[in-house]
CSV table of C-alpha atoms and ligand atoms in Angstrom, one decimal:
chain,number,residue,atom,x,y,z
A,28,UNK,CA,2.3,22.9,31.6
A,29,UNK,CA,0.0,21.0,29.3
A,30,UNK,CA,2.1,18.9,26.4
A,31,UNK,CA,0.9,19.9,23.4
A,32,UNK,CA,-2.1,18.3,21.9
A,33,UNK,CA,-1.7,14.4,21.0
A,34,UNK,CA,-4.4,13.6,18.0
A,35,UNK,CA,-5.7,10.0,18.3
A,36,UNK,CA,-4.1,9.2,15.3
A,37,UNK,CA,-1.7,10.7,12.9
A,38,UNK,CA,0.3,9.6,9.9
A,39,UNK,CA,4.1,8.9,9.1
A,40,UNK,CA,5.5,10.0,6.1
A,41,UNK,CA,8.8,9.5,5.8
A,42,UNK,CA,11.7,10.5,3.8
A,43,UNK,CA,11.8,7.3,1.8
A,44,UNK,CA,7.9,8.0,1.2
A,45,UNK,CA,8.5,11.3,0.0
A,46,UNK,CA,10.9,10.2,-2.7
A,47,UNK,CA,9.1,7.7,-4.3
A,48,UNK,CA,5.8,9.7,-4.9
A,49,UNK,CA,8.1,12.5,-6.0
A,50,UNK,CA,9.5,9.8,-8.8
A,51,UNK,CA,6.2,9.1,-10.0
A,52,UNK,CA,5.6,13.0,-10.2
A,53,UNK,CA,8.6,13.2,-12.0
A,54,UNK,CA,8.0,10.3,-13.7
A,55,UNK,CA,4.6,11.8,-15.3
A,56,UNK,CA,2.7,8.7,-13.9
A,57,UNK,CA,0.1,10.7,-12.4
A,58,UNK,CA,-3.4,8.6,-13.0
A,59,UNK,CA,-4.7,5.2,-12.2
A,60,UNK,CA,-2.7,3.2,-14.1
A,61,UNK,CA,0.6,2.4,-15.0
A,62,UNK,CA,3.7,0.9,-13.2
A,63,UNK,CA,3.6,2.5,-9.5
A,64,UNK,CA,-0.6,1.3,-10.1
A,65,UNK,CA,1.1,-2.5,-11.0
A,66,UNK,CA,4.0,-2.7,-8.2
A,67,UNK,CA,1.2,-1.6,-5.5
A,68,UNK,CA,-1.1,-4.3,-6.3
A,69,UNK,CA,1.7,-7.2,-7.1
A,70,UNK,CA,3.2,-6.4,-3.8
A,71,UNK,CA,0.1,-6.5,-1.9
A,72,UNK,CA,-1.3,-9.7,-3.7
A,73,UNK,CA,2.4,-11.0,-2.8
A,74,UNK,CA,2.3,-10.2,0.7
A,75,UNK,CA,-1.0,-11.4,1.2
A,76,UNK,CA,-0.2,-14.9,-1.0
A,77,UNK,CA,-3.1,-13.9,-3.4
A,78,UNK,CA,-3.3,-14.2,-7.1
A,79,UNK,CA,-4.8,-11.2,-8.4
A,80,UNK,CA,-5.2,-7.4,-6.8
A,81,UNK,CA,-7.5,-5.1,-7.7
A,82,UNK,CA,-6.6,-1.2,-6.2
A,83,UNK,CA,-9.5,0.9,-6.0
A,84,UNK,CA,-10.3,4.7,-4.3
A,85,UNK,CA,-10.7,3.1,-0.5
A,86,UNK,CA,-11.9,0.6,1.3
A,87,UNK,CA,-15.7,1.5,1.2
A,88,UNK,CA,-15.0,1.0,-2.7
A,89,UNK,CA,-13.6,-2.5,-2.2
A,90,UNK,CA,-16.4,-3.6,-0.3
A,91,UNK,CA,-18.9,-1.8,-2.8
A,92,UNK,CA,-17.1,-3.6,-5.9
A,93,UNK,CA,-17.1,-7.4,-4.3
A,94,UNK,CA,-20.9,-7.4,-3.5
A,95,UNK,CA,-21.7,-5.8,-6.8
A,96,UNK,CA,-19.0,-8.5,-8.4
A,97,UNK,CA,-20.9,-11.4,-6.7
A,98,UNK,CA,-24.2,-12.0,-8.3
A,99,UNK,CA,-26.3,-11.9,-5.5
A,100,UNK,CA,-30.2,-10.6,-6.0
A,101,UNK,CA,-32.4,-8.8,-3.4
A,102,UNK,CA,-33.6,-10.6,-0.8
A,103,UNK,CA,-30.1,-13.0,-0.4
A,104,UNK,CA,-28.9,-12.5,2.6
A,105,UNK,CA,-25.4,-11.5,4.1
A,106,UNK,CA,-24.2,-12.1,7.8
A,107,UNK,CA,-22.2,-9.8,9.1
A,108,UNK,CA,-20.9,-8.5,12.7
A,109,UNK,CA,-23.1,-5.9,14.0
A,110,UNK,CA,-20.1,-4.2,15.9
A,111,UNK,CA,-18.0,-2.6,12.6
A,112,UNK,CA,-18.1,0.3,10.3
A,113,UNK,CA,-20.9,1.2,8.2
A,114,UNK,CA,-19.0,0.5,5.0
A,115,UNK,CA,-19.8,-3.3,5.9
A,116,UNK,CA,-23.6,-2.6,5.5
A,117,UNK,CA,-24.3,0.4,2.6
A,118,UNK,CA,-24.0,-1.7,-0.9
A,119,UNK,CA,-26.0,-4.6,0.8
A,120,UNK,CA,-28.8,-2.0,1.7
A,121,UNK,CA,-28.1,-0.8,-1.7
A,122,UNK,CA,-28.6,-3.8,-3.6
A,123,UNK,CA,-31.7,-5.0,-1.6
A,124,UNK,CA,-29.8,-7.5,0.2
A,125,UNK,CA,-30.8,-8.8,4.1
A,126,UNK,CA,-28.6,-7.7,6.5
A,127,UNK,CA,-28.3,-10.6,9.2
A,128,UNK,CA,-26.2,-9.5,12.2
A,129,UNK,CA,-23.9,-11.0,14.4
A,130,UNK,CA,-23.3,-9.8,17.9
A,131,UNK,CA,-19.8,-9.3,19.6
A,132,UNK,CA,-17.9,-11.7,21.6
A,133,UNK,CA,-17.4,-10.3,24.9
A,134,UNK,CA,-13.4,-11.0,24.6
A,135,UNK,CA,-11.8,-10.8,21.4
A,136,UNK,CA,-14.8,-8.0,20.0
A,137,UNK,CA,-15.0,-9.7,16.9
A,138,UNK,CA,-18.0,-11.7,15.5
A,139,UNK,CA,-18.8,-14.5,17.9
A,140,UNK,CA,-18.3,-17.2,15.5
A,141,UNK,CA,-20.3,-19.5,17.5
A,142,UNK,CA,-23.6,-17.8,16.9
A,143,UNK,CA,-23.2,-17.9,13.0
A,144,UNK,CA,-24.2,-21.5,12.3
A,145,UNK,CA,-27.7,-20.5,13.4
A,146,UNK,CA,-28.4,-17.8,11.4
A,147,UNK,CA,-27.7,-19.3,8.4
A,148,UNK,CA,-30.5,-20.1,6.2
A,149,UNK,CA,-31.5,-20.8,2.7
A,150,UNK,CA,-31.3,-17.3,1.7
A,151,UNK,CA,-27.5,-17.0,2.9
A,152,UNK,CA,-25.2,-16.1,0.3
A,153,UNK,CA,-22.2,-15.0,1.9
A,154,UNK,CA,-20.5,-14.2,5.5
A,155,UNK,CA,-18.2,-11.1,5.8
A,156,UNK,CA,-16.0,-11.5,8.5
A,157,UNK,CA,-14.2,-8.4,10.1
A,158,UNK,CA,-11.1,-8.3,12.1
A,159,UNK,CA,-11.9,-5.6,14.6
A,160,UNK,CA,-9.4,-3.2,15.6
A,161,UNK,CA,-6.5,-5.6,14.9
A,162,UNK,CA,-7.4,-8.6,16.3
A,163,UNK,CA,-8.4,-11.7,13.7
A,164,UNK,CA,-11.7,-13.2,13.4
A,165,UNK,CA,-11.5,-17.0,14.2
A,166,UNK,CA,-11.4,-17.9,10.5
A,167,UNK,CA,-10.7,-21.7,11.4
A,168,UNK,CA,-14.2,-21.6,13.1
A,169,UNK,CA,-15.6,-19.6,10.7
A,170,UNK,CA,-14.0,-21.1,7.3
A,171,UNK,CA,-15.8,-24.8,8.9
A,172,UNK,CA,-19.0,-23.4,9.2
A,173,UNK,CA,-19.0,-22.0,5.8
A,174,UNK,CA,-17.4,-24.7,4.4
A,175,UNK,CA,-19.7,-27.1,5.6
A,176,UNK,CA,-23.0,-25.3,4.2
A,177,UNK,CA,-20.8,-23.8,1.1
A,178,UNK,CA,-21.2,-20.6,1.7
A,179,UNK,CA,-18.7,-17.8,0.7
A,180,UNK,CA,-16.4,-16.2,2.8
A,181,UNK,CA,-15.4,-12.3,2.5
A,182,UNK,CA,-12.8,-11.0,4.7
A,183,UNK,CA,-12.5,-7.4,5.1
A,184,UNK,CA,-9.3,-7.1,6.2
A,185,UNK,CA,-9.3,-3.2,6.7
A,186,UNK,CA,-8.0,-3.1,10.3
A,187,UNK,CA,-5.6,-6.2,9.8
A,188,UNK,CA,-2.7,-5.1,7.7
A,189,UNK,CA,0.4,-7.5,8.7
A,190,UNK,CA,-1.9,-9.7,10.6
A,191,UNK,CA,-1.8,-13.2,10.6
A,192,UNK,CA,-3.7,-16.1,11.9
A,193,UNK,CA,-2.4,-19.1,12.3
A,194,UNK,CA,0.7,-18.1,10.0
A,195,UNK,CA,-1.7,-17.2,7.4
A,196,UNK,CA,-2.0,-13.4,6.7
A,197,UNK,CA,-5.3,-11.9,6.7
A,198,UNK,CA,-6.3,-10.3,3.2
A,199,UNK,CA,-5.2,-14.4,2.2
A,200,UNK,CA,-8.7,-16.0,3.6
A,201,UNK,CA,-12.0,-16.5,1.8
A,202,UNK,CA,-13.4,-16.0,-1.7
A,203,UNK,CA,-12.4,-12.3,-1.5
A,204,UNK,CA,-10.2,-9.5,1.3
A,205,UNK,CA,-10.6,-6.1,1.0
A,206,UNK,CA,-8.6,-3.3,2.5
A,207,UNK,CA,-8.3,0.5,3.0
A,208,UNK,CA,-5.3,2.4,3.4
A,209,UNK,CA,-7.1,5.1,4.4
A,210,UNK,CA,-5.1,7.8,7.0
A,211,UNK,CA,-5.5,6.0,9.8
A,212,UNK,CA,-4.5,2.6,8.7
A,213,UNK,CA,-1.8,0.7,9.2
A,214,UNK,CA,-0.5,0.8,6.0
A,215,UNK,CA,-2.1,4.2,4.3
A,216,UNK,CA,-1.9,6.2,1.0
A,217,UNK,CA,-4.4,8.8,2.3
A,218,UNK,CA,-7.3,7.5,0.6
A,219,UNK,CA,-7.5,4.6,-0.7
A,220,UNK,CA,-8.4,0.3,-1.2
A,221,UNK,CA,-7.9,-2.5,-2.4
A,222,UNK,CA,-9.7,-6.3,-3.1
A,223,UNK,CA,-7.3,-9.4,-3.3
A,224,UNK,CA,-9.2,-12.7,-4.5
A,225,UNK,CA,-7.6,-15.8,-6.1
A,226,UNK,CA,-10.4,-16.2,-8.3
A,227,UNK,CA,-9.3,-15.4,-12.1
A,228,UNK,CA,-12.9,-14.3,-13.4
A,229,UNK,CA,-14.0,-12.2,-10.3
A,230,UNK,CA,-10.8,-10.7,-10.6
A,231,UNK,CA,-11.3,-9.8,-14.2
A,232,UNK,CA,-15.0,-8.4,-13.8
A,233,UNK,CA,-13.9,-6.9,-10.7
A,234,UNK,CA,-11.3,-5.0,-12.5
A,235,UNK,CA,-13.9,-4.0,-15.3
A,236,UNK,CA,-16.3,-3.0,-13.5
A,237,UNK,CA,-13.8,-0.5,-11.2
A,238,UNK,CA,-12.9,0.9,-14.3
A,239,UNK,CA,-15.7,2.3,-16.1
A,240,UNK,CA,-16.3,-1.0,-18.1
A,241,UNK,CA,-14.9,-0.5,-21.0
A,242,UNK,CA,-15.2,-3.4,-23.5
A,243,UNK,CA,-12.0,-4.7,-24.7
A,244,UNK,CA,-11.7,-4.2,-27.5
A,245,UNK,CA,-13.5,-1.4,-27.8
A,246,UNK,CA,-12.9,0.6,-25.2
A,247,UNK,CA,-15.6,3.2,-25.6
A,248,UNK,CA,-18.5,0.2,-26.1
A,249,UNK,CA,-20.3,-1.3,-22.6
A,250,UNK,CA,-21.9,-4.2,-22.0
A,251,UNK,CA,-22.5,-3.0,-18.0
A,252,UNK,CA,-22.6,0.2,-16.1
A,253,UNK,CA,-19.7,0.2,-14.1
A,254,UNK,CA,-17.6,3.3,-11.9
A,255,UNK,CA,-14.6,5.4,-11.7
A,256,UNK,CA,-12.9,3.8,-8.5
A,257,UNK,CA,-9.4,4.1,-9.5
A,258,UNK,CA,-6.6,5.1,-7.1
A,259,UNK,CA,-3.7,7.5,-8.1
A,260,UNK,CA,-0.3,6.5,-9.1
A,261,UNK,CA,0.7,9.1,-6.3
A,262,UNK,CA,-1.6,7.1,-3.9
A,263,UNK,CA,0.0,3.5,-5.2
A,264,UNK,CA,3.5,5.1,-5.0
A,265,UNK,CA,3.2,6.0,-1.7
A,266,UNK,CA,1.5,2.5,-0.5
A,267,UNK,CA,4.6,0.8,-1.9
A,268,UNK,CA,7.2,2.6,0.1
A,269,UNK,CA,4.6,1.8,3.0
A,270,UNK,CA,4.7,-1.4,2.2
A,271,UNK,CA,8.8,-2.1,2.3
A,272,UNK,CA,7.7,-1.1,6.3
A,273,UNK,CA,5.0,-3.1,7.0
A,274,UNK,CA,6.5,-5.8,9.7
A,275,UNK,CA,8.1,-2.5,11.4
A,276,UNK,CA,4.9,-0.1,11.7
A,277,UNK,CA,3.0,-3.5,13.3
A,278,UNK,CA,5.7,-4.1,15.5
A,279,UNK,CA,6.0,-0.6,16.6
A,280,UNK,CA,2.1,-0.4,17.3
A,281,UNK,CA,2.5,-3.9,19.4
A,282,UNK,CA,5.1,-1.7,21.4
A,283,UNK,CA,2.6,1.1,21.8
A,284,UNK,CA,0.4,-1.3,23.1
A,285,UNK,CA,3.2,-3.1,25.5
A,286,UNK,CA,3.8,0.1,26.9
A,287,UNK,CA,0.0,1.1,27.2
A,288,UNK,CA,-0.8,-2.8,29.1
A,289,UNK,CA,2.0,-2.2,31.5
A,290,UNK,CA,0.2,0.5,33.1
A,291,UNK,CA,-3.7,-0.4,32.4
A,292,UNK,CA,-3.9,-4.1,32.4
A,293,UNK,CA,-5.8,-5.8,35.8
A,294,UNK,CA,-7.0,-1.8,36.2
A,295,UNK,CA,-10.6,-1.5,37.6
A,296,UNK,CA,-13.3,-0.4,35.6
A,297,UNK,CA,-11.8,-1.3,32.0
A,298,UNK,CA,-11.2,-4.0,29.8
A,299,UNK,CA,-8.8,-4.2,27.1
A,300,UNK,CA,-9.0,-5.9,23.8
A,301,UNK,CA,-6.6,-9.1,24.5
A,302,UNK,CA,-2.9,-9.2,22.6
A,303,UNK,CA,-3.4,-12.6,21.9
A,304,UNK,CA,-5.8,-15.2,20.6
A,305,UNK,CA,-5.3,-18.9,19.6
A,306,UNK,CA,-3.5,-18.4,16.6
A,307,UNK,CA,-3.1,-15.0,16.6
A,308,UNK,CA,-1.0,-12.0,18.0
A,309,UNK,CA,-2.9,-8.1,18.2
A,310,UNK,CA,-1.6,-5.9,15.6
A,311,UNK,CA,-3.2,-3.1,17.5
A,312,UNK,CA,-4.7,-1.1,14.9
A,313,UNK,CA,-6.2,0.8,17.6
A,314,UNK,CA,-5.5,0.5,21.3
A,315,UNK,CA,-9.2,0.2,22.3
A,316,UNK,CA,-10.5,0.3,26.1
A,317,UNK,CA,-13.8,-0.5,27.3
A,318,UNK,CA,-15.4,0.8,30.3
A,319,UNK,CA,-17.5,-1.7,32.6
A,320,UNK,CA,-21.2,-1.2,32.5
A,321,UNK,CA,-21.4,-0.8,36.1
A,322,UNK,CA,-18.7,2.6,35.5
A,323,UNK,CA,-20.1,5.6,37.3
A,324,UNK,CA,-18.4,7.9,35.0
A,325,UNK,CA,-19.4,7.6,31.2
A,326,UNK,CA,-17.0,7.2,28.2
A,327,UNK,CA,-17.8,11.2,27.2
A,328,UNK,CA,-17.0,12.1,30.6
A,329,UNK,CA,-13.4,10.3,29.7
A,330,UNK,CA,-13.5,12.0,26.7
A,331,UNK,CA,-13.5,15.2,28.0
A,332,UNK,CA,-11.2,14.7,30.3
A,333,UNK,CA,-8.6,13.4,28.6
A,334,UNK,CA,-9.1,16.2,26.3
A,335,UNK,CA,-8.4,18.7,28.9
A,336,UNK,CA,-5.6,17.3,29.5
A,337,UNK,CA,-4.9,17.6,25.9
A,338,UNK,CA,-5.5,13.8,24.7
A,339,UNK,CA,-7.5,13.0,21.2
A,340,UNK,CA,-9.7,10.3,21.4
A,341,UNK,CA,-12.4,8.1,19.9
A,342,UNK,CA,-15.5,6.1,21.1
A,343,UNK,CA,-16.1,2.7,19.2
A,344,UNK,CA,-18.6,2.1,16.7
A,345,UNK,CA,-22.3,2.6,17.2
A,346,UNK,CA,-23.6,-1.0,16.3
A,347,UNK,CA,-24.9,-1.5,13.1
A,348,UNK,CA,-28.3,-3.4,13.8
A,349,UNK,CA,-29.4,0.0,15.4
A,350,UNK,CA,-28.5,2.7,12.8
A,351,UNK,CA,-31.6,4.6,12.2
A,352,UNK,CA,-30.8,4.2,8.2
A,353,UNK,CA,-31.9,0.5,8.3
A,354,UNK,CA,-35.5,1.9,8.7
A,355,UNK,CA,-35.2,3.4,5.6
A,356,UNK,CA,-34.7,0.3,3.9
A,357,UNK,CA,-37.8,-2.1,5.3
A,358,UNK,CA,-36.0,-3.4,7.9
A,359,UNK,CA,-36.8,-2.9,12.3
A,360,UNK,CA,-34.5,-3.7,14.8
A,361,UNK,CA,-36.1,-5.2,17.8
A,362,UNK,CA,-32.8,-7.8,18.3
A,363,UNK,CA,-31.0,-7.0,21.1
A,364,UNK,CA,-27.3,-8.0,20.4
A,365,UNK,CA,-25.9,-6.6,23.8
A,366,UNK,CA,-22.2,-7.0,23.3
A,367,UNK,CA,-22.3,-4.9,20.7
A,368,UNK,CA,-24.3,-2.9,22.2
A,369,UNK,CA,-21.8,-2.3,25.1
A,370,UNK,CA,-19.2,-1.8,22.8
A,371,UNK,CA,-20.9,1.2,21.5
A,372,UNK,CA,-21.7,2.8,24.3
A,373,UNK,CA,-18.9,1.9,26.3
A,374,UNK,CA,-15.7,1.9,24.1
A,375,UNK,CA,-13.0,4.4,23.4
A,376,UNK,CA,-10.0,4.6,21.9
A,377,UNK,CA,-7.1,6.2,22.8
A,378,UNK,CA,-3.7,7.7,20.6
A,379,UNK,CA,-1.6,5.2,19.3
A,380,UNK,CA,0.1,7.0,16.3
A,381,UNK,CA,3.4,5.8,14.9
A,382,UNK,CA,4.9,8.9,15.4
A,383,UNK,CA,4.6,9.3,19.5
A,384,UNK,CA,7.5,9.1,21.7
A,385,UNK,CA,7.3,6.8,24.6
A,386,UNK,CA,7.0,9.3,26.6
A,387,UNK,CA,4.1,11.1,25.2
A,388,UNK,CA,2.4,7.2,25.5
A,389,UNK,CA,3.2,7.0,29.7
A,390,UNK,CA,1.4,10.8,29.5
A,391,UNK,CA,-1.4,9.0,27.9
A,392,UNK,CA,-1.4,6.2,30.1
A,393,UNK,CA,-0.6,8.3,33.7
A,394,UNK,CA,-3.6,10.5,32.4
A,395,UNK,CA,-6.0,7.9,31.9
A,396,UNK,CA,-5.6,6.5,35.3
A,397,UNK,CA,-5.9,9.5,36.8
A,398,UNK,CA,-9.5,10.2,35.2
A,399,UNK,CA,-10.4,6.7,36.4
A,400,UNK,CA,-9.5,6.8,39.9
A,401,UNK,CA,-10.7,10.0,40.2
A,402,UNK,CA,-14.4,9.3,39.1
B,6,LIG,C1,-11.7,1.9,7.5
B,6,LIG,C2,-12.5,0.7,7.3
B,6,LIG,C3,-13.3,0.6,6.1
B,6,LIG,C4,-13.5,1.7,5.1
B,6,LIG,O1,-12.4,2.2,4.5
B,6,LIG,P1,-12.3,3.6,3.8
B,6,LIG,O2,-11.0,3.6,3.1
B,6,LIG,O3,-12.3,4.6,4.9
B,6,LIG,O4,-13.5,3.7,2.9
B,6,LIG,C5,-14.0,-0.6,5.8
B,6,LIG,N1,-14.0,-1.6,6.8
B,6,LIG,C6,-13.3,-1.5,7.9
B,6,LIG,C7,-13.4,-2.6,8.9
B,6,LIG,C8,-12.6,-0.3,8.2
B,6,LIG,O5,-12.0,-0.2,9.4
């Protein structure tokens, strides 16, 4: 008999959770501010050794607010990975910006930091660097480069909660980190972001311009046009009790991911994201596998099995320098990065939720090898 279906991803909530959004129910702190709003961002700015926290609505938001925060003016342009969410590319489409896209490395499936020095030009304003799926950027590389031509680093640490590189946490590197804590995250409110920068005045229009900016002052006077991004008090109560977890919900997903590796690591016809870099050890956001090119059977066909056999999964991004919308916006893609490209094509994810049992993991995993040998 088939276990019962395992989603790719699903939340826990526990008791301890419950309790503190019920005391900011009960507490009438219902809207985006007040004390619950204040302990959420303090104790992420603390965790991630930043000065000042801004909460928003999710991560798309935080990403939104920094590059309308910086002043950039159409035509800068922004390197960025290719291989990531489309969140990283819709305000600098919006604003007029250049996308400049970097592809993959083959190994680690973040931006190949080697190929950034050559695409920077006069025109670059900033670098956004990624951490894909868990796994840190090289941002000793990276921080060099832009150091060296002054450039400003932002670090969308979305995938990356309780990461660290080289002992520093990520959400800690750059001019500005931005996070979701969106369902699937590893820390989550349901919906939900936030930016972390150490820079007093970004901070300040950052948290004006989230906010309807209102003058101060005069609250119902504006010198800009700004938006309503603001998370709930329940939202920010919930993230807090999160928080009290976070070394135990990454070391629980790096057991996930033991378990998973005992069984598919060295197995033909895959590769897997590695658990360690220099300077940094997988917080497995997702447990991601890649099929070789040369794979007779394609990642839908793994799909579909595995969903017969009652497993949820995912397939990877679908690389940004080929989404149609860039058309739209003046801009043809005739670059091939291919690593990205691979990854798109070729990459799946497969369940890794908090709440699985071992055993239901060693289903995944036993399943998974039997689609593969079977091809
Ligand atoms: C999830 C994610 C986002 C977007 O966050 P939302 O809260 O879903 O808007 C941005 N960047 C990365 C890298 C993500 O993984």
């Amino acid at each position: 008999m088939l276990p019962s279906f395992i989603p790719v991803s699903s939340p826990l909530i526990t008791a301890k959770d419950l309790e503190m959004v019920t005391q900011a129910l009960s507490d009438g702190w219902i809207s985006g501010e007040g004390p619950y709003i204040d302990l959420f961002e303090n104790k992420m700015a603390e965790i991630c050794d930043r000065k000042f926290a801004i909460s928003v609505s999710n991560g798309t938001d935080a990403l939104d607010l920094v590059f309308q925060g910086l002043n950039f003016e159409p035509g800068d342009e922004i390197i960025l990975p290719s291989f990531t969410i489309i969140s990283c590319l819709s305000q600098i489409l919006r604003m007029g910006l250049v996308p400049v896209f970097v592809d993959a490395d083959p190994v680690t499936w973040n931006m190949d930091v080697q190929q950034v020095e050559a695409l920077i030009s006069n025109k670059t304003r900033a670098i956004l660097a990624v951490h894909i799926y868990g796994l840190a950027v090289d941002m000793d590389a990276l921080s060099q480069i832009a150091g060296k031509h002054g450039i400003p680093i932002i670090e969308d640490a979305a995938e990356a909660h309780g990461l660290t590189f080289q002992g520093k946490m990520c959400g800690s590197f750059g001019l500005a980190s931005t996070f979701s804590f969106y369902a699937n995250k590893n820390i989550t409110t349901g919906e939900g972001g936030m930016v972390l920068t150490d820079d007093e005045e970004l901070a300040n229009k950052l948290r004006s311009l989230k906010n309807l900016s209102h003058r101060e002052g005069s609250r119902f006077v504006h010198d800009e046009i700004g938006w309503n991004m603001r998370i709930s008090s329940l939202q920010a109560a919930l993230g807090v009790s999160q928080l009290d977890r976070i070394h135990e919900i990454v070391a629980r997903r790096r057991e996930i991911a033991g378990i998973y590796s005992e069984h598919l690591d060295g197995l033909n016809g895959i590769t897997i994201q590695p658990r360690y870099m220099q300077g940094a050890e997988n917080a497995y956001w997702v447990y991601g596998l890649l099929l070789d090119e040369s794979s007779e059977i394609s990642v839908g066909q793994v799909q579909q099995r595995l969903q017969e056999k009652n497993i949820g999964t995912r397939p990877f991004f679908y690389p940004l320098h080929k989404q149609p919308v860039l058309t739209k916006y003046g801009f043809s893609s005739h670059n091939r990065l291919p690593v990205s490209e691979l990854l798109g094509s070729n990459g799946f994810y497969i369940p890794n939720a908090l709440s699985l049992e071992n055993s239901q993991i060693e289903y995944i995993a036993n399943s998974l090898k039997e689609v593969l040998r079977n091809k």
